[in-house]
Amino acid sequence: MAATTTGTGATAAGAGHGIGRDAGVTVTADGLPAWLDPVAEAARTVAPDQLSRFLPPESGAGRQSAVLVLFGEGGQGPELLLMERAGSLRSHAGQPSFPGGSLDPEDGDPATTGPLRAALREAQEETGLDPRGVQLFGVLPRLYIPVSSFVVTPVLGWWHSPSPVGVVDPGETARVFTVPVADLTDPENRATAVHPSGHQGPAFLVESALVWGFTAGVIDRILHFAGWERPWDTTRQVPLDWRA
């Protein structure tokens, strides 16, 4: 199975979303388990406005960042790696999220492979993940989080060689956990989160956590476009605390 490489001249897939030829990382869908094929196909074909109505400003403003949407196989089948942000953080405190964060200058060009390096680097810094066990297989279009002005590139990964993960810095991360995809698709675990501002969006009640906001939105769209979504009660609402 092809894994992330560190050679020069590596060809990165997903050029339609700004990932092109550069040194240091590879994006390839070769050798994926068959159950991930629908996700890889969705990454190749989905349009930005099919994922979210919040898209990066045309002015180019915003803080460039990336997240790692990491799929693995656990005791209950396919699963996703998530973490819960520390409650003391200035933005998105206490929220479950994908590993990720802002691009650093050493990550490289934000328009090419910078988001790939940032997603792997942040995942390693936040969870202790060994990036050598991850195959990057797709990149979703950049999205926008208005409340924090983040322009986020979701990078898709296959955890072909799992490594131990956990909280590295309690000041940033409260816990690291995996969620079976079967639990995410279970209609009993789905709801619509209602923010005090009136904004509504998908939510998942899994692993003693309420996953909502940007992370839930990305998961919801992946389930939908991969054909994994099961009918669920969209009228079931979960109110968010005013501090959310």
CSV table of C-alpha atoms in Angstrom, one decimal:
chain,number,residue,atom,x,y,z
A,1,MET,CA,0.0,0.0,0.0
A,2,ALA,CA,1.3,3.4,-0.9
A,3,ALA,CA,2.0,5.7,2.1
A,4,THR,CA,2.9,9.3,2.6
A,5,THR,CA,6.3,9.9,1.1
A,6,THR,CA,9.0,12.5,1.7
A,7,GLY,CA,10.8,12.4,-1.7
A,8,THR,CA,11.0,15.2,-4.2
A,9,GLY,CA,8.8,15.7,-7.2
A,10,ALA,CA,5.8,13.8,-5.7
A,11,THR,CA,2.6,14.1,-7.6
A,12,ALA,CA,-0.3,15.2,-5.5
A,13,ALA,CA,-3.9,14.3,-6.6
A,14,GLY,CA,-6.8,16.7,-6.3
A,15,ALA,CA,-5.3,19.5,-8.4
A,16,GLY,CA,-8.8,20.8,-9.0
A,17,HIS,CA,-8.7,22.0,-5.4
A,18,GLY,CA,-5.3,23.7,-5.6
A,19,ILE,CA,-3.1,20.8,-4.8
A,20,GLY,CA,-0.5,20.4,-7.5
A,21,ARG,CA,3.0,19.1,-8.1
A,22,ASP,CA,5.5,19.9,-5.3
A,23,ALA,CA,8.1,18.2,-3.1
A,24,GLY,CA,7.5,16.5,0.2
A,25,VAL,CA,4.1,14.8,0.2
A,26,THR,CA,2.0,12.6,-1.9
A,27,VAL,CA,-1.8,12.3,-2.3
A,28,THR,CA,-2.9,9.0,-3.9
A,29,ALA,CA,-5.9,6.8,-3.7
A,30,ASP,CA,-3.9,3.7,-4.8
A,31,GLY,CA,-4.3,0.7,-2.5
A,32,LEU,CA,-7.1,2.1,-0.4
A,33,PRO,CA,-9.6,-0.4,1.2
A,34,ALA,CA,-12.6,-0.7,-1.0
A,35,TRP,CA,-14.9,0.9,1.6
A,36,LEU,CA,-13.0,4.2,1.2
A,37,ASP,CA,-13.4,4.3,-2.6
A,38,PRO,CA,-16.7,6.3,-2.3
A,39,VAL,CA,-15.0,8.9,-0.1
A,40,ALA,CA,-12.1,9.3,-2.5
A,41,GLU,CA,-14.5,9.6,-5.4
A,42,ALA,CA,-16.4,12.3,-3.5
A,43,ALA,CA,-13.2,14.2,-2.9
A,44,ARG,CA,-12.5,14.2,-6.7
A,45,THR,CA,-16.0,15.4,-7.7
A,46,VAL,CA,-17.6,17.5,-5.0
A,47,ALA,CA,-18.0,21.2,-5.5
A,48,PRO,CA,-17.3,23.8,-2.7
A,49,ASP,CA,-21.0,24.9,-2.6
A,50,GLN,CA,-22.1,21.3,-2.1
A,51,LEU,CA,-20.2,21.2,1.1
A,52,SER,CA,-21.1,24.5,2.8
A,53,ARG,CA,-22.6,27.9,2.2
A,54,PHE,CA,-19.6,29.4,4.0
A,55,LEU,CA,-16.8,29.7,1.4
A,56,PRO,CA,-13.5,31.6,1.6
A,57,PRO,CA,-13.8,35.4,0.9
A,58,GLU,CA,-13.0,36.3,-2.7
A,59,SER,CA,-10.6,38.9,-1.4
A,60,GLY,CA,-8.3,36.2,-0.1
A,61,ALA,CA,-8.7,37.3,3.5
A,62,GLY,CA,-8.7,34.7,6.2
A,63,ARG,CA,-6.3,32.5,8.3
A,64,GLN,CA,-5.1,29.6,6.2
A,65,SER,CA,-5.4,26.3,8.0
A,66,ALA,CA,-5.9,22.6,7.5
A,67,VAL,CA,-7.5,19.6,9.2
A,68,LEU,CA,-6.8,15.9,8.9
A,69,VAL,CA,-9.9,13.8,8.3
A,70,LEU,CA,-8.4,10.5,9.2
A,71,PHE,CA,-10.1,7.2,8.6
A,72,GLY,CA,-9.0,4.0,10.2
A,73,GLU,CA,-10.2,0.5,11.0
A,74,GLY,CA,-10.9,-0.4,14.7
A,75,GLY,CA,-12.7,-3.1,16.6
A,76,GLN,CA,-16.1,-1.9,15.4
A,77,GLY,CA,-15.0,-1.4,11.7
A,78,PRO,CA,-14.3,1.9,9.9
A,79,GLU,CA,-13.7,4.9,12.3
A,80,LEU,CA,-12.7,8.5,12.4
A,81,LEU,CA,-10.1,10.2,14.6
A,82,LEU,CA,-11.4,13.2,16.6
A,83,MET,CA,-10.2,15.3,19.5
A,84,GLU,CA,-11.8,17.6,22.0
A,85,ARG,CA,-10.3,21.0,22.2
A,86,ALA,CA,-9.3,22.3,25.6
A,87,GLY,CA,-11.8,24.5,27.3
A,88,SER,CA,-9.3,27.3,27.9
A,89,LEU,CA,-8.7,28.0,24.2
A,90,ARG,CA,-9.7,31.4,22.8
A,91,SER,CA,-11.5,29.9,19.7
A,92,HIS,CA,-13.8,26.9,19.5
A,93,ALA,CA,-13.0,26.0,23.2
A,94,GLY,CA,-14.3,22.6,24.3
A,95,GLN,CA,-15.5,21.5,20.8
A,96,PRO,CA,-14.8,18.1,19.3
A,97,SER,CA,-12.9,18.6,16.1
A,98,PHE,CA,-10.5,17.1,13.6
A,99,PRO,CA,-6.8,17.5,14.4
A,100,GLY,CA,-5.6,20.6,12.6
A,101,GLY,CA,-4.7,24.2,12.8
A,102,SER,CA,-3.1,27.2,11.1
A,103,LEU,CA,-0.4,26.8,8.4
A,104,ASP,CA,3.1,27.7,9.5
A,105,PRO,CA,5.6,29.3,7.0
A,106,GLU,CA,7.6,26.0,7.0
A,107,ASP,CA,4.6,24.1,5.7
A,108,GLY,CA,5.1,25.8,2.3
A,109,ASP,CA,2.7,27.2,-0.3
A,110,PRO,CA,-0.9,27.4,1.0
A,111,ALA,CA,-2.0,27.0,-2.7
A,112,THR,CA,-0.2,23.7,-3.2
A,113,THR,CA,1.1,21.3,-0.6
A,114,GLY,CA,1.2,23.6,2.4
A,115,PRO,CA,-2.2,22.3,3.8
A,116,LEU,CA,-1.0,18.7,3.4
A,117,ARG,CA,2.0,19.2,5.6
A,118,ALA,CA,0.1,21.4,8.0
A,119,ALA,CA,-2.6,18.7,8.5
A,120,LEU,CA,-0.1,16.0,9.2
A,121,ARG,CA,2.1,18.3,11.4
A,122,GLU,CA,-0.8,19.5,13.5
A,123,ALA,CA,-2.1,15.9,13.9
A,124,GLN,CA,1.3,14.8,15.2
A,125,GLU,CA,1.6,17.8,17.5
A,126,GLU,CA,-2.0,17.4,19.0
A,127,THR,CA,-2.4,13.6,19.2
A,128,GLY,CA,1.1,12.1,18.9
A,129,LEU,CA,0.1,10.5,15.6
A,130,ASP,CA,3.0,9.0,13.6
A,131,PRO,CA,2.4,10.5,10.1
A,132,ARG,CA,4.4,7.7,8.5
A,133,GLY,CA,1.3,5.5,9.1
A,134,VAL,CA,-1.0,7.8,7.1
A,135,GLN,CA,-1.7,7.8,3.4
A,136,LEU,CA,-3.2,11.0,2.2
A,137,PHE,CA,-5.8,10.1,-0.5
A,138,GLY,CA,-7.9,13.2,-1.1
A,139,VAL,CA,-8.4,16.9,-0.5
A,140,LEU,CA,-11.8,18.7,-0.1
A,141,PRO,CA,-12.4,22.2,-1.3
A,142,ARG,CA,-11.4,25.0,1.1
A,143,LEU,CA,-14.2,26.1,3.4
A,144,TYR,CA,-14.6,29.1,5.8
A,145,ILE,CA,-15.4,29.5,9.5
A,146,PRO,CA,-16.7,33.0,9.8
A,147,VAL,CA,-16.6,33.2,13.6
A,148,SER,CA,-12.8,32.7,13.6
A,149,SER,CA,-11.9,33.7,10.0
A,150,PHE,CA,-10.3,30.4,9.3
A,151,VAL,CA,-10.0,29.2,5.7
A,152,VAL,CA,-9.8,25.5,6.2
A,153,THR,CA,-8.6,22.8,3.8
A,154,PRO,CA,-9.9,19.3,4.8
A,155,VAL,CA,-7.3,16.7,4.0
A,156,LEU,CA,-8.4,13.1,3.8
A,157,GLY,CA,-6.2,10.3,5.2
A,158,TRP,CA,-6.2,6.5,5.5
A,159,TRP,CA,-4.6,5.3,8.8
A,160,HIS,CA,-3.1,2.2,7.3
A,161,SER,CA,-0.6,1.7,10.2
A,162,PRO,CA,-2.2,3.0,13.4
A,163,SER,CA,0.1,4.4,16.1
A,164,PRO,CA,-0.7,5.2,19.7
A,165,VAL,CA,-2.5,8.6,20.1
A,166,GLY,CA,-3.5,10.7,23.1
A,167,VAL,CA,-3.3,14.1,24.6
A,168,VAL,CA,0.1,15.7,24.0
A,169,ASP,CA,-0.6,19.2,25.4
A,170,PRO,CA,-3.5,19.5,27.9
A,171,GLY,CA,-3.5,23.2,27.2
A,172,GLU,CA,-4.7,22.6,23.7
A,173,THR,CA,-6.4,19.2,23.8
A,174,ALA,CA,-8.8,17.7,26.4
A,175,ARG,CA,-9.0,14.2,24.9
A,176,VAL,CA,-8.3,12.2,21.7
A,177,PHE,CA,-10.8,9.5,20.6
A,178,THR,CA,-12.1,7.5,17.6
A,179,VAL,CA,-15.7,7.3,16.5
A,180,PRO,CA,-17.0,4.3,14.5
A,181,VAL,CA,-18.5,5.3,11.2
A,182,ALA,CA,-21.4,3.0,12.1
A,183,ASP,CA,-22.2,5.3,15.1
A,184,LEU,CA,-22.0,8.4,12.9
A,185,THR,CA,-24.5,6.9,10.4
A,186,ASP,CA,-26.9,5.6,13.2
A,187,PRO,CA,-30.0,7.8,13.0
A,188,GLU,CA,-30.3,7.6,16.8
A,189,ASN,CA,-27.1,9.5,17.1
A,190,ARG,CA,-28.1,12.3,14.8
A,191,ALA,CA,-29.7,15.7,15.5
A,192,THR,CA,-29.8,19.3,14.4
A,193,ALA,CA,-27.8,21.6,16.6
A,194,VAL,CA,-29.4,25.0,17.3
A,195,HIS,CA,-27.1,27.9,18.2
A,196,PRO,CA,-28.4,30.8,20.3
A,197,SER,CA,-27.8,33.0,17.2
A,198,GLY,CA,-30.4,30.9,15.4
A,199,HIS,CA,-28.0,29.1,13.1
A,200,GLN,CA,-28.8,25.4,12.7
A,201,GLY,CA,-26.6,22.6,11.5
A,202,PRO,CA,-26.0,18.9,11.7
A,203,ALA,CA,-24.8,17.3,15.0
A,204,PHE,CA,-23.7,13.9,16.2
A,205,LEU,CA,-24.1,12.5,19.7
A,206,VAL,CA,-21.3,10.0,19.9
A,207,GLU,CA,-18.6,8.9,22.4
A,208,SER,CA,-20.1,11.1,25.2
A,209,ALA,CA,-19.6,14.2,23.0
A,210,LEU,CA,-21.8,16.5,20.9
A,211,VAL,CA,-20.1,17.0,17.6
A,212,TRP,CA,-21.4,20.1,15.9
A,213,GLY,CA,-20.3,23.1,13.9
A,214,PHE,CA,-17.6,22.9,11.1
A,215,THR,CA,-16.6,19.3,12.1
A,216,ALA,CA,-20.1,18.0,12.0
A,217,GLY,CA,-20.8,19.7,8.8
A,218,VAL,CA,-17.8,18.1,7.0
A,219,ILE,CA,-18.8,14.7,8.4
A,220,ASP,CA,-22.4,15.1,7.4
A,221,ARG,CA,-21.4,15.9,3.8
A,222,ILE,CA,-18.9,13.1,3.6
A,223,LEU,CA,-21.5,10.6,4.7
A,224,HIS,CA,-24.0,12.0,2.2
A,225,PHE,CA,-21.7,12.1,-0.9
A,226,ALA,CA,-20.1,8.7,0.0
A,227,GLY,CA,-23.6,7.2,0.0
A,228,TRP,CA,-23.3,6.2,3.7
A,229,GLU,CA,-26.0,8.5,5.0
A,230,ARG,CA,-29.1,6.8,6.5
A,231,PRO,CA,-32.5,8.6,6.9
A,232,TRP,CA,-32.6,10.5,10.2
A,233,ASP,CA,-35.0,12.9,12.0
A,234,THR,CA,-33.8,16.4,11.0
A,235,THR,CA,-36.5,17.9,13.3
A,236,ARG,CA,-34.8,16.5,16.4
A,237,GLN,CA,-33.1,19.5,17.8
A,238,VAL,CA,-30.3,19.9,20.4
A,239,PRO,CA,-29.8,23.5,21.8
A,240,LEU,CA,-26.3,24.7,22.2
A,241,ASP,CA,-25.1,26.6,25.3
A,242,TRP,CA,-24.9,30.4,24.8
A,243,ARG,CA,-21.1,30.2,25.3
A,244,ALA,CA,-20.8,27.9,22.2
